[in-house]
Amino acid sequence: VAQTSNPRRERYRRETREEAKEIALAQLAEAGIHGISLNAIAKALGMSGPALYRYFDGRDALLTELISDAYRDLSGAVRAGFEAAGTDTGNGETFRAVAHALHGWARRHPDRYLLIYGTPVPGYHAPPETTQIAASLMRTVLEACAALGPSSTGSRDALTAHLEGSRPWGGEPDADASVKGLALRAWARLHGVISLEVQGQFAGMGFDPDVLFESEVQAIVRDS
Amino acid sequence: VAQTSNPRRERYRRETREEAKEIALAQLAEAGIHGISLNAIAKALGMSGPALYRYFDGRDALLTELISDAYRDLSGAVRAGFEAAGTDTGNGETFRAVAHALHGWARRHPDRYLLIYGTPVPGYHAPPETTQIAASLMRTVLEACAALGPSSTGSRDALTAHLEGSRPWGGEPDADASVKGLALRAWARLHGVISLEVQGQFAGMGFDPDVLFESEVQAIVRDS
DNA sequence: TGTACATCAGTGAACGCGCGTTCACTGATGTAC
DNA sequence: TGTACATCAGTGAACGCGCGTTCACTGATGTAC
């Protein structure tokens, strides 16, 4: 993929790449990951297939970029929720803000959420960059859980004991094992609702997923 | 797809169909849903592509059958766990048995679990049969949750109120709204851990998912 | 101001590939008389 | 026991399709002198 130092050309390049990715996301929404096709994107952009190779190294590179973008975007949205939360008055405001940021992002971008947390494509290897984004997202979750205060019921349970001495998750310095346990359980719990909701598994059951999500968030805060 | 009344031929038909499905599942494991190919299956069976049309109406029919089979299998495994559980002594034995049956099945058949609960393929419509299987699985979960006894903390929460008067989930007679709430939350919670585990999202975090799952099961029983 | 050159976005033809699916057929097996 | 017929699993050729990717190229734009 080529480079330019000309500012006008550079800007045009950026815009075209952006537009291509948007079309790719539309294809993702409409036909799944397999529906993302370089040739079809090029046609939608009004250019011929091979022209896209000026902008992306190939299909895999584009896919990788979509995943990284989504992950970074999600992590950023959650972080923003964390930082926008007011001071914690003991009611778990920070955690609630983080949970709702996560949920809100997933609802706004269901396909991109599944790009990150959906069925993995066998044989596809996430770029090393991904690990770092995952860590920074985990860091935010850990901090939000730490803000829930020292846990009451679960502080010395088997999970905490098991996590004692495990490797750091969100970079240094590492969090307490009890906080890690709390974060892990909270993450899985939130993901459980979000995943089922985003995949449409609640269809036809006649209830509002928001109520379920809110109920889970409250339970997590209460149980901490 | 043809029919026969000859018992020898019928048996051979059944075996070939079974073998074809096994190959399809191997392809699913190795290359994802898109990796399932009629031609490749036929070749693996030692026959030519079109020959498979004697056994399946086409690729979509095969896929549908794989999904139905998996769903039925999972539902059966969970039901078996339910029925194998001893009498409940107030420690949630029945629920624990159901939870572990679900988890065990998912671990044994990760790809098939994702066939049911993974990223949906846009445009693909599940057969009507699926609804019924989902209902019977839900019925087992509802019964397992009913066995947890009247809920303490969550009996009159917002979720229960919201579910009051919603349509029946597991056939008639319908369960209590509080039991439905319990079941919904338990389901989402178990799925959260299983889904992350099966998709490999815990890779590199250096802990045993079983411990997390067990911790969640205990928490569900405790909180009920 | 004008000319020579470099950059690089985009084209069009071509490649090999595997896919699902159809069609007319062959040939073995089983059945009825 | 032998012959005529029906069933049906499997074949091979062919269809149209869209895919990712390569290659040599054209032609517009920008730059250096």
Short mmCIF file of C-alpha atoms (C1' of nucleotides) in Angstrom, two decimals:
data_model
loop_
_atom_site.label_atom_id
_atom_site.label_comp_id
_atom_site.label_asym_id
_atom_site.label_seq_id
_atom_site.Cartn_x
_atom_site.Cartn_y
_atom_site.Cartn_z
CA VAL A 1 0.00 0.00 0.00
CA ALA A 2 1.42 3.29 -1.14
CA GLN A 3 2.32 6.45 0.74
CA THR A 4 2.03 10.12 -0.09
CA SER A 5 3.33 13.30 1.40
CA ASN A 6 0.91 15.43 -0.58
CA PRO A 7 -1.71 16.62 1.89
CA ARG A 8 -4.54 16.78 -0.60
CA ARG A 9 -3.90 13.26 -1.83
CA GLU A 10 -3.47 12.05 1.70
CA ARG A 11 -6.83 13.41 2.71
CA TYR A 12 -8.51 11.83 -0.27
CA ARG A 13 -6.83 8.53 0.56
CA ARG A 14 -8.15 8.66 4.11
CA GLU A 15 -11.65 9.43 2.95
CA THR A 16 -11.70 6.62 0.42
CA ARG A 17 -10.40 4.13 2.97
CA GLU A 18 -13.07 5.29 5.40
CA GLU A 19 -15.79 4.96 2.81
CA ALA A 20 -14.60 1.49 1.88
CA LYS A 21 -14.78 0.40 5.50
CA GLU A 22 -18.28 1.76 5.85
CA ILE A 23 -19.40 -0.24 2.86
CA ALA A 24 -17.70 -3.29 4.33
CA LEU A 25 -19.64 -2.81 7.56
CA ALA A 26 -22.85 -2.54 5.60
CA GLN A 27 -22.03 -5.84 3.89
CA LEU A 28 -21.23 -7.34 7.28
CA ALA A 29 -24.62 -6.30 8.59
CA GLU A 30 -26.40 -7.65 5.56
CA ALA A 31 -24.63 -10.91 4.84
CA GLY A 32 -22.20 -11.64 7.64
CA ILE A 33 -18.45 -11.76 7.60
CA HIS A 34 -18.42 -13.90 4.51
CA GLY A 35 -20.42 -11.26 2.71
CA ILE A 36 -17.55 -8.80 2.85
CA SER A 37 -16.07 -8.77 -0.63
CA LEU A 38 -13.36 -6.55 -2.04
CA ASN A 39 -14.82 -6.65 -5.52
CA ALA A 40 -18.27 -5.69 -4.28
CA ILE A 41 -16.84 -2.85 -2.20
CA ALA A 42 -14.94 -1.55 -5.20
CA LYS A 43 -18.04 -1.66 -7.32
CA ALA A 44 -19.99 0.23 -4.66
CA LEU A 45 -17.25 2.83 -4.59
CA GLY A 46 -17.55 3.16 -8.35
CA MET A 47 -14.15 1.72 -9.12
CA SER A 48 -12.83 -1.53 -10.43
CA GLY A 49 -11.80 -4.39 -8.16
CA PRO A 50 -8.04 -4.17 -8.32
CA ALA A 51 -8.12 -0.45 -7.55
CA LEU A 52 -8.86 -1.27 -3.92
CA TYR A 53 -5.42 -2.77 -3.59
CA ARG A 54 -4.14 0.80 -3.56
CA TYR A 55 -5.89 1.15 -0.23
CA PHE A 56 -5.71 -2.25 1.43
CA ASP A 57 -3.19 -5.05 1.21
CA GLY A 58 -6.02 -7.50 0.60
CA ARG A 59 -9.16 -8.87 2.13
CA ASP A 60 -7.49 -10.11 5.27
CA ALA A 61 -5.89 -6.74 5.91
CA LEU A 62 -9.27 -5.05 5.59
CA LEU A 63 -10.90 -7.51 7.95
CA THR A 64 -8.11 -7.05 10.46
CA GLU A 65 -8.57 -3.33 10.30
CA LEU A 66 -12.32 -3.58 10.84
CA ILE A 67 -11.76 -5.70 13.93
CA SER A 68 -9.08 -3.43 15.35
CA ASP A 69 -11.20 -0.38 14.70
CA ALA A 70 -14.20 -1.92 16.40
CA TYR A 71 -12.20 -3.05 19.38
CA ARG A 72 -10.53 0.33 19.78
CA ASP A 73 -13.85 2.06 19.39
CA LEU A 74 -15.53 -0.11 22.00
CA SER A 75 -12.65 0.28 24.42
CA GLY A 76 -12.75 4.03 23.94
CA ALA A 77 -16.50 4.23 24.49
CA VAL A 78 -16.23 2.25 27.71
CA ARG A 79 -13.32 4.36 28.88
CA ALA A 80 -15.28 7.50 28.12
CA GLY A 81 -18.16 6.17 30.20
CA PHE A 82 -15.76 5.47 33.03
CA GLU A 83 -14.31 8.95 32.97
CA ALA A 84 -17.64 10.69 32.58
CA ALA A 85 -18.96 9.03 35.74
CA GLY A 86 -19.23 11.35 38.72
CA THR A 87 -17.59 10.57 42.02
CA ASP A 88 -18.64 7.29 43.51
CA THR A 89 -20.97 7.68 46.47
CA GLY A 90 -20.99 4.00 47.27
CA ASN A 91 -23.82 3.15 44.89
CA GLY A 92 -21.57 1.88 42.13
CA GLU A 93 -22.00 4.89 39.85
CA THR A 94 -18.71 4.23 38.10
CA PHE A 95 -19.47 0.59 37.44
CA ARG A 96 -22.96 1.43 36.25
CA ALA A 97 -21.58 3.99 33.82
CA VAL A 98 -19.11 1.47 32.43
CA ALA A 99 -21.73 -1.25 32.11
CA HIS A 100 -24.12 1.02 30.29
CA ALA A 101 -21.39 2.33 28.01
CA LEU A 102 -20.64 -1.24 27.03
CA HIS A 103 -24.29 -2.07 26.51
CA GLY A 104 -25.00 1.10 24.60
CA TRP A 105 -22.11 0.57 22.23
CA ALA A 106 -23.16 -3.02 21.58
CA ARG A 107 -26.72 -1.92 20.79
CA ARG A 108 -25.49 0.77 18.46
CA HIS A 109 -23.08 -1.58 16.72
CA PRO A 110 -24.36 -5.13 17.07
CA ASP A 111 -22.39 -6.48 14.13
CA ARG A 112 -19.18 -4.91 15.29
CA TYR A 113 -19.74 -6.29 18.77
CA LEU A 114 -19.99 -9.74 17.23
CA LEU A 115 -16.92 -9.04 15.17
CA ILE A 116 -15.08 -8.85 18.48
CA TYR A 117 -16.99 -11.30 20.66
CA GLY A 118 -18.82 -13.45 18.16
CA THR A 119 -18.03 -16.86 16.73
CA PRO A 120 -14.36 -16.81 15.83
CA VAL A 121 -13.38 -17.65 12.27
CA PRO A 122 -11.12 -20.70 12.53
CA GLY A 123 -7.70 -20.09 11.09
CA TYR A 124 -7.93 -16.35 11.43
CA HIS A 125 -5.38 -14.88 13.77
CA ALA A 126 -6.06 -11.60 15.50
CA PRO A 127 -3.26 -9.08 15.09
CA PRO A 128 -0.95 -8.63 18.09
CA GLU A 129 -2.33 -5.12 18.43
CA THR A 130 -5.60 -6.65 19.59
CA THR A 131 -4.06 -8.00 22.77
CA GLN A 132 -3.14 -4.52 23.84
CA ILE A 133 -6.60 -3.13 23.22
CA ALA A 134 -8.13 -6.03 25.13
CA ALA A 135 -5.82 -5.25 28.02
CA SER A 136 -6.76 -1.59 28.11
CA LEU A 137 -10.45 -2.46 28.02
CA MET A 138 -9.89 -4.93 30.82
CA ARG A 139 -8.06 -2.25 32.77
CA THR A 140 -11.12 -0.05 32.67
CA VAL A 141 -13.34 -2.89 33.82
CA LEU A 142 -10.92 -3.67 36.62
CA GLU A 143 -10.87 -0.06 37.76
CA ALA A 144 -14.64 0.12 37.64
CA CYS A 145 -14.88 -3.00 39.78
CA ALA A 146 -12.29 -1.72 42.20
CA ALA A 147 -14.53 1.31 42.66
CA LEU A 148 -17.24 -1.04 43.91
CA GLY A 149 -15.24 -1.28 47.09
CA PRO A 150 -14.01 -4.34 48.96
CA SER A 151 -16.28 -7.21 48.20
CA SER A 152 -18.47 -8.61 50.94
CA THR A 153 -19.65 -12.09 50.03
CA GLY A 154 -17.13 -13.08 47.41
CA SER A 155 -13.88 -11.78 48.85
CA ARG A 156 -12.44 -15.13 49.83
CA ASP A 157 -14.22 -17.49 47.53
CA ALA A 158 -12.65 -20.23 45.42
CA LEU A 159 -12.38 -18.04 42.34
CA THR A 160 -10.40 -15.37 44.16
CA ALA A 161 -8.08 -18.02 45.55
CA HIS A 162 -7.67 -19.48 42.09
CA LEU A 163 -6.79 -16.09 40.61
CA GLU A 164 -4.19 -15.37 43.27
CA GLY A 165 -0.91 -15.06 41.46
CA SER A 166 -2.32 -15.19 37.92
CA ARG A 167 -0.66 -12.93 35.41
CA PRO A 168 -1.69 -9.26 35.21
CA TRP A 169 -4.62 -8.56 32.92
CA GLY A 170 -4.69 -4.83 32.39
CA GLY A 171 -1.01 -4.04 32.48
CA GLU A 172 1.02 -3.09 35.55
CA PRO A 173 0.40 -2.59 38.38
CA ASP A 174 -1.78 -5.68 38.68
CA ALA A 175 -5.15 -5.64 40.40
CA ASP A 176 -6.10 -7.57 43.51
CA ALA A 177 -7.19 -11.15 42.94
CA SER A 178 -10.56 -10.36 44.49
CA VAL A 179 -11.03 -7.44 42.11
CA LYS A 180 -9.99 -9.63 39.18
CA GLY A 181 -12.56 -12.19 40.23
CA LEU A 182 -15.23 -9.52 40.49
CA ALA A 183 -14.31 -8.13 37.09
CA LEU A 184 -14.26 -11.52 35.44
CA ARG A 185 -17.67 -12.41 36.75
CA ALA A 186 -19.11 -9.02 35.96
CA TRP A 187 -17.72 -9.17 32.44
CA ALA A 188 -19.13 -12.63 31.79
CA ARG A 189 -22.46 -11.63 33.26
CA LEU A 190 -22.84 -8.47 31.20
CA HIS A 191 -21.66 -10.26 28.10
CA GLY A 192 -24.22 -12.99 28.67
CA VAL A 193 -27.13 -10.58 28.37
CA ILE A 194 -25.59 -8.48 25.61
CA SER A 195 -24.62 -11.48 23.54
CA LEU A 196 -28.06 -13.08 23.68
CA GLU A 197 -29.71 -9.75 22.97
CA VAL A 198 -27.49 -8.81 20.06
CA GLN A 199 -27.88 -12.23 18.49
CA GLY A 200 -31.63 -11.97 18.66
CA GLN A 201 -32.08 -14.93 21.00
CA PHE A 202 -34.70 -13.04 22.97
CA ALA A 203 -36.87 -12.61 19.91
CA GLY A 204 -40.43 -13.65 20.50
CA MET A 205 -40.13 -13.86 24.26
CA GLY A 206 -42.00 -10.65 24.72
CA PHE A 207 -39.91 -8.64 27.12
CA ASP A 208 -37.54 -5.68 27.00
CA PRO A 209 -33.86 -6.71 27.17
CA ASP A 210 -33.05 -3.37 28.76
CA VAL A 211 -34.95 -4.38 31.87
CA LEU A 212 -32.99 -7.61 32.09
CA PHE A 213 -29.72 -5.79 31.60
CA GLU A 214 -30.51 -3.21 34.22
CA SER A 215 -31.56 -5.96 36.58
CA GLU A 216 -28.21 -7.69 36.14
CA VAL A 217 -26.25 -4.48 36.61
CA GLN A 218 -28.06 -3.82 39.86
CA ALA A 219 -27.45 -7.36 41.02
CA ILE A 220 -23.74 -7.06 40.31
CA VAL A 221 -23.49 -3.82 42.24
CA ARG A 222 -25.54 -5.26 45.09
CA ASP A 223 -23.54 -8.49 45.34
CA SER A 224 -20.15 -6.83 45.31
CA VAL B 1 -34.94 -36.75 -1.63
CA ALA B 2 -36.02 -40.27 -2.31
CA GLN B 3 -37.69 -42.87 -0.15
CA THR B 4 -37.28 -46.61 0.17
CA SER B 5 -39.16 -49.38 1.85
CA ASN B 6 -36.31 -51.83 1.52
CA PRO B 7 -34.83 -52.22 5.00
CA ARG B 8 -31.26 -52.86 3.84
CA ARG B 9 -31.24 -49.81 1.61
CA GLU B 10 -32.90 -47.74 4.28
CA ARG B 11 -30.21 -48.62 6.76
CA TYR B 12 -27.48 -47.77 4.28
CA ARG B 13 -29.18 -44.45 3.58
CA ARG B 14 -29.25 -43.60 7.25
CA GLU B 15 -25.59 -44.46 7.70
CA THR B 16 -24.51 -42.41 4.71
CA ARG B 17 -26.51 -39.42 5.91
CA GLU B 18 -24.98 -39.77 9.34
CA GLU B 19 -21.48 -39.99 7.91
CA ALA B 20 -22.07 -36.95 5.73
CA LYS B 21 -23.16 -34.95 8.76
CA GLU B 22 -20.10 -35.99 10.69
CA ILE B 23 -17.88 -34.78 7.89
CA ALA B 24 -19.82 -31.54 7.80
CA LEU B 25 -19.22 -31.07 11.51
CA ALA B 26 -15.51 -31.67 10.99
CA GLN B 27 -15.53 -28.98 8.31
CA LEU B 28 -17.41 -26.68 10.67
CA ALA B 29 -14.76 -27.17 13.32
CA GLU B 30 -11.95 -26.58 10.90
CA ALA B 31 -13.17 -23.71 8.78
CA GLY B 32 -16.40 -22.37 10.21
CA ILE B 33 -19.88 -22.47 8.80
CA HIS B 34 -18.72 -21.23 5.44
CA GLY B 35 -16.31 -24.14 5.26
CA ILE B 36 -19.16 -26.63 5.00
CA SER B 37 -19.30 -27.63 1.34
CA LEU B 38 -21.43 -30.26 -0.31
CA ASN B 39 -18.81 -31.01 -2.93
CA ALA B 40 -16.09 -31.44 -0.34
CA ILE B 41 -18.31 -33.71 1.76
CA ALA B 42 -19.08 -35.83 -1.26
CA LYS B 43 -15.41 -36.13 -2.09
CA ALA B 44 -14.63 -37.16 1.51
CA LEU B 45 -17.36 -39.79 1.25
CA GLY B 46 -15.72 -41.06 -1.92
CA MET B 47 -18.55 -40.06 -4.21
CA SER B 48 -19.15 -37.31 -6.70
CA GLY B 49 -20.77 -34.03 -5.77
CA PRO B 50 -24.24 -34.45 -7.22
CA ALA B 51 -24.61 -37.83 -5.54
CA LEU B 52 -25.20 -36.07 -2.23
CA TYR B 53 -28.45 -34.73 -3.59
CA ARG B 54 -29.81 -38.22 -3.09
CA TYR B 55 -29.41 -37.60 0.64
CA PHE B 56 -30.01 -33.90 1.17
CA ASP B 57 -32.13 -31.39 -0.68
CA GLY B 58 -29.16 -29.04 -0.83
CA ARG B 59 -26.70 -27.17 1.30
CA ASP B 60 -29.34 -25.22 3.20
CA ALA B 61 -31.23 -28.38 4.08
CA LEU B 62 -28.05 -29.94 5.43
CA LEU B 63 -27.28 -26.86 7.51
CA THR B 64 -30.78 -26.79 8.88
CA GLU B 65 -30.49 -30.41 9.87
CA LEU B 66 -27.18 -29.83 11.62
CA ILE B 67 -28.70 -27.02 13.64
CA SER B 68 -31.84 -28.95 14.54
CA ASP B 69 -29.77 -31.97 15.53
CA ALA B 70 -27.50 -29.89 17.73
CA TYR B 71 -30.39 -28.13 19.38
CA ARG B 72 -32.25 -31.36 20.02
CA ASP B 73 -29.09 -32.98 21.31
CA LEU B 74 -28.36 -30.12 23.69
CA SER B 75 -31.93 -30.00 24.92
CA GLY B 76 -31.85 -33.75 25.51
CA ALA B 77 -28.57 -33.60 27.40
CA VAL B 78 -29.87 -30.87 29.67
CA ARG B 79 -33.12 -32.75 30.24
CA ALA B 80 -31.15 -35.88 31.08
CA GLY B 81 -29.16 -33.92 33.63
CA PHE B 82 -32.38 -32.63 35.12
CA GLU B 83 -33.86 -36.07 35.45
CA ALA B 84 -30.71 -37.68 36.75
CA ALA B 85 -30.54 -35.20 39.63
CA GLY B 86 -31.48 -36.64 42.99
CA THR B 87 -34.12 -35.13 45.19
CA ASP B 88 -33.51 -31.52 46.04
CA THR B 89 -32.41 -31.01 49.64
CA GLY B 90 -32.50 -27.26 49.38
CA ASN B 91 -28.98 -26.91 48.04
CA GLY B 92 -30.04 -26.51 44.43
CA GLU B 93 -28.97 -29.97 43.31
CA THR B 94 -31.37 -29.96 40.41
CA PHE B 95 -30.26 -26.59 39.13
CA ARG B 96 -26.63 -27.54 39.54
CA ALA B 97 -27.17 -30.69 37.52
CA VAL B 98 -28.85 -28.75 34.73
CA ALA B 99 -26.15 -26.09 34.69
CA HIS B 100 -23.38 -28.63 34.50
CA ALA B 101 -25.17 -30.63 31.83
CA LEU B 102 -25.35 -27.45 29.74
CA HIS B 103 -21.73 -26.62 30.36
CA GLY B 104 -20.52 -30.14 29.73
CA TRP B 105 -22.34 -30.38 26.44
CA ALA B 106 -20.94 -27.05 25.30
CA ARG B 107 -17.41 -28.13 26.13
CA ARG B 108 -17.86 -31.39 24.33
CA HIS B 109 -19.37 -29.69 21.27
CA PRO B 110 -18.12 -26.11 21.13
CA ASP B 111 -18.83 -25.68 17.43
CA ARG B 112 -22.29 -27.06 17.73
CA TYR B 113 -22.98 -24.79 20.69
CA LEU B 114 -22.01 -21.85 18.52
CA LEU B 115 -24.18 -23.22 15.75
CA ILE B 116 -27.08 -22.63 18.09
CA TYR B 117 -25.97 -19.61 20.09
CA GLY B 118 -23.25 -18.08 17.94
CA THR B 119 -23.30 -15.20 15.51
CA PRO B 120 -26.40 -15.66 13.38
CA VAL B 121 -25.99 -15.83 9.62
CA PRO B 122 -28.04 -12.93 8.24
CA GLY B 123 -30.73 -14.07 5.88
CA TYR B 124 -30.82 -17.56 7.24
CA HIS B 125 -34.13 -18.50 8.80
CA ALA B 126 -34.26 -21.19 11.45
CA PRO B 127 -36.87 -23.86 10.75
CA PRO B 128 -40.12 -23.62 12.73
CA GLU B 129 -39.14 -26.86 14.45
CA THR B 130 -36.42 -24.92 16.26
CA THR B 131 -38.94 -22.89 18.21
CA GLN B 132 -40.36 -26.00 19.75
CA ILE B 133 -36.96 -27.33 20.79
CA ALA B 134 -36.09 -23.96 22.29
CA ALA B 135 -39.31 -24.08 24.26
CA SER B 136 -38.66 -27.54 25.63
CA LEU B 137 -35.14 -26.54 26.65
CA MET B 138 -36.56 -23.47 28.32
CA ARG B 139 -39.09 -25.61 30.10
CA THR B 140 -36.29 -27.63 31.70
CA VAL B 141 -34.50 -24.47 32.79
CA LEU B 142 -37.73 -23.12 34.22
CA GLU B 143 -38.37 -26.30 36.17
CA ALA B 144 -34.81 -26.32 37.45
CA CYS B 145 -35.20 -22.75 38.64
CA ALA B 146 -38.56 -23.48 40.22
CA ALA B 147 -36.78 -26.18 42.23
CA LEU B 148 -34.58 -23.46 43.70
CA GLY B 149 -37.56 -22.48 45.77
CA PRO B 150 -39.21 -19.10 46.25
CA SER B 151 -36.64 -16.42 45.61
CA SER B 152 -35.52 -14.26 48.51
CA THR B 153 -33.96 -11.07 47.19
CA GLY B 154 -35.30 -10.93 43.68
CA SER B 155 -38.89 -11.99 44.11
CA ARG B 156 -40.45 -8.57 43.61
CA ASP B 157 -37.84 -6.79 41.57
CA ALA B 158 -38.43 -4.79 38.41
CA LEU B 159 -37.69 -7.70 36.12
CA THR B 160 -40.32 -9.90 37.75
CA ALA B 161 -42.85 -7.11 37.48
CA HIS B 162 -41.94 -6.61 33.85
CA LEU B 163 -42.39 -10.30 33.08
CA GLU B 164 -45.81 -10.43 34.71
CA GLY B 165 -48.23 -11.37 31.99
CA SER B 166 -45.64 -12.09 29.30
CA ARG B 167 -46.40 -15.00 27.05
CA PRO B 168 -45.55 -18.55 28.19
CA TRP B 169 -42.01 -19.67 27.35
CA GLY B 170 -41.96 -23.38 27.88
CA GLY B 171 -45.45 -24.32 26.86
CA GLU B 172 -48.47 -24.53 29.13
CA PRO B 173 -48.93 -24.25 32.02
CA ASP B 174 -46.88 -21.09 32.26
CA ALA B 175 -44.38 -20.51 35.04
CA ASP B 176 -44.50 -17.80 37.67
CA ALA B 177 -43.11 -14.43 36.61
CA SER B 178 -40.54 -14.64 39.39
CA VAL B 179 -39.41 -18.05 38.20
CA LYS B 180 -39.22 -16.75 34.65
CA GLY B 181 -37.05 -13.89 35.83
CA LEU B 182 -34.81 -16.26 37.70
CA ALA B 183 -34.52 -18.55 34.70
CA LEU B 184 -33.82 -15.69 32.32
CA ARG B 185 -31.06 -14.32 34.48
CA ALA B 186 -29.59 -17.74 35.16
CA TRP B 187 -29.62 -18.56 31.48
CA ALA B 188 -27.90 -15.34 30.51
CA ARG B 189 -25.37 -15.76 33.28
CA LEU B 190 -24.45 -19.32 32.38
CA HIS B 191 -24.34 -18.45 28.71
CA GLY B 192 -22.02 -15.55 29.44
CA VAL B 193 -19.32 -17.80 30.83
CA ILE B 194 -19.87 -20.61 28.36
CA SER B 195 -19.88 -18.30 25.37
CA LEU B 196 -16.64 -16.57 26.32
CA GLU B 197 -15.01 -19.88 27.14
CA VAL B 198 -16.08 -21.64 23.98
CA GLN B 199 -14.97 -18.74 21.82
CA GLY B 200 -11.55 -18.76 23.37
CA GLN B 201 -11.84 -15.28 24.87
CA PHE B 202 -10.20 -16.48 28.08
CA ALA B 203 -7.08 -17.55 26.22
CA GLY B 204 -3.93 -16.21 27.77
CA MET B 205 -5.57 -15.07 30.97
CA GLY B 206 -4.12 -17.96 32.87
CA PHE B 207 -7.06 -19.38 34.78
CA ASP B 208 -9.36 -22.37 34.61
CA PRO B 209 -12.80 -21.51 33.18
CA ASP B 210 -14.30 -24.36 35.18
CA VAL B 211 -13.58 -22.49 38.39
CA LEU B 212 -15.33 -19.41 37.04
CA PHE B 213 -18.31 -21.45 35.90
CA GLU B 214 -18.62 -23.22 39.21
CA SER B 215 -18.36 -19.90 40.99
CA GLU B 216 -21.22 -18.52 38.93
CA VAL B 217 -23.38 -21.59 39.50
CA GLN B 218 -22.91 -21.29 43.22
CA ALA B 219 -23.71 -17.61 43.14
CA ILE B 220 -26.93 -18.26 41.23
CA VAL B 221 -28.01 -20.90 43.72
CA ARG B 222 -27.06 -18.66 46.65
CA ASP B 223 -28.84 -15.59 45.29
CA SER B 224 -32.07 -17.35 44.49
"C1'" DT C 1 6.36 30.83 -17.87
"C1'" DG C 2 7.42 26.51 -19.91
"C1'" DT C 3 9.22 22.03 -20.28
"C1'" DA C 4 10.77 17.28 -18.50
"C1'" DC C 5 10.03 14.10 -15.23
"C1'" DA C 6 8.06 11.47 -11.16
"C1'" DT C 7 4.21 9.96 -8.68
"C1'" DC C 8 0.40 7.15 -8.25
"C1'" DA C 9 -4.86 6.34 -8.61
"C1'" DG C 10 -7.39 3.65 -11.38
"C1'" DT C 11 -8.31 0.33 -15.58
"C1'" DG C 12 -9.17 -3.95 -18.00
"C1'" DA C 13 -7.88 -8.39 -19.07
"C1'" DA C 14 -6.69 -12.54 -17.24
"C1'" DC C 15 -5.48 -16.34 -13.77
"C1'" DG C 16 -7.28 -20.31 -11.16
"C1'" DC C 17 -10.45 -21.57 -7.86
"C1'" DG C 18 -14.39 -23.79 -5.62
"C1'" DC C 19 -18.95 -23.30 -5.09
"C1'" DG C 20 -24.19 -25.04 -5.59
"C1'" DT C 21 -26.96 -27.06 -8.69
"C1'" DT C 22 -29.16 -29.34 -13.22
"C1'" DC C 23 -29.32 -32.95 -16.31
"C1'" DA C 24 -29.30 -37.16 -18.91
"C1'" DC C 25 -27.15 -41.33 -18.16
"C1'" DT C 26 -25.44 -46.13 -16.38
"C1'" DG C 27 -25.62 -50.09 -13.86
"C1'" DA C 28 -26.43 -52.77 -9.87
"C1'" DT C 29 -30.04 -54.60 -6.91
"C1'" DG C 30 -34.50 -56.24 -5.77
"C1'" DT C 31 -39.23 -57.83 -7.13
"C1'" DA C 32 -43.17 -59.94 -9.65
"C1'" DC C 33 -44.71 -63.30 -12.46
"C1'" DT D 1 -35.63 -71.60 -12.09
"C1'" DG D 2 -35.72 -67.95 -15.35
"C1'" DT D 3 -37.13 -63.77 -17.41
"C1'" DA D 4 -39.06 -58.83 -17.57
"C1'" DC D 5 -39.42 -54.86 -15.17
"C1'" DA D 6 -38.93 -51.15 -11.50
"C1'" DT D 7 -36.17 -48.85 -8.31
"C1'" DC D 8 -32.64 -45.82 -7.27
"C1'" DA D 9 -27.60 -44.83 -5.92
"C1'" DG D 10 -24.09 -42.82 -8.18
"C1'" DT D 11 -21.55 -40.67 -12.47
"C1'" DG D 12 -19.67 -37.11 -15.45
"C1'" DA D 13 -20.30 -33.17 -18.03
"C1'" DA D 14 -21.86 -28.77 -17.89
"C1'" DC D 15 -24.05 -24.24 -16.20
"C1'" DG D 16 -23.11 -19.67 -14.25
"C1'" DC D 17 -21.29 -17.43 -10.48
"C1'" DG D 18 -18.30 -14.51 -7.64
"C1'" DC D 19 -14.28 -14.63 -5.39
"C1'" DG D 20 -9.14 -12.83 -4.40
"C1'" DT D 21 -5.34 -11.53 -6.71
"C1'" DT D 22 -1.56 -10.41 -10.56
"C1'" DC D 23 -0.09 -7.73 -14.20
"C1'" DA D 24 1.05 -4.35 -17.63
"C1'" DC D 25 -1.02 -0.25 -18.83
"C1'" DT D 26 -3.00 4.76 -19.09
"C1'" DG D 27 -3.51 9.24 -17.81
"C1'" DA D 28 -4.07 12.89 -14.62
"C1'" DT D 29 -1.69 15.56 -11.12
"C1'" DG D 30 2.14 17.61 -8.91
"C1'" DT D 31 7.12 18.98 -8.82
"C1'" DA D 32 11.81 20.50 -10.18
"C1'" DC D 33 14.45 23.09 -12.96
#
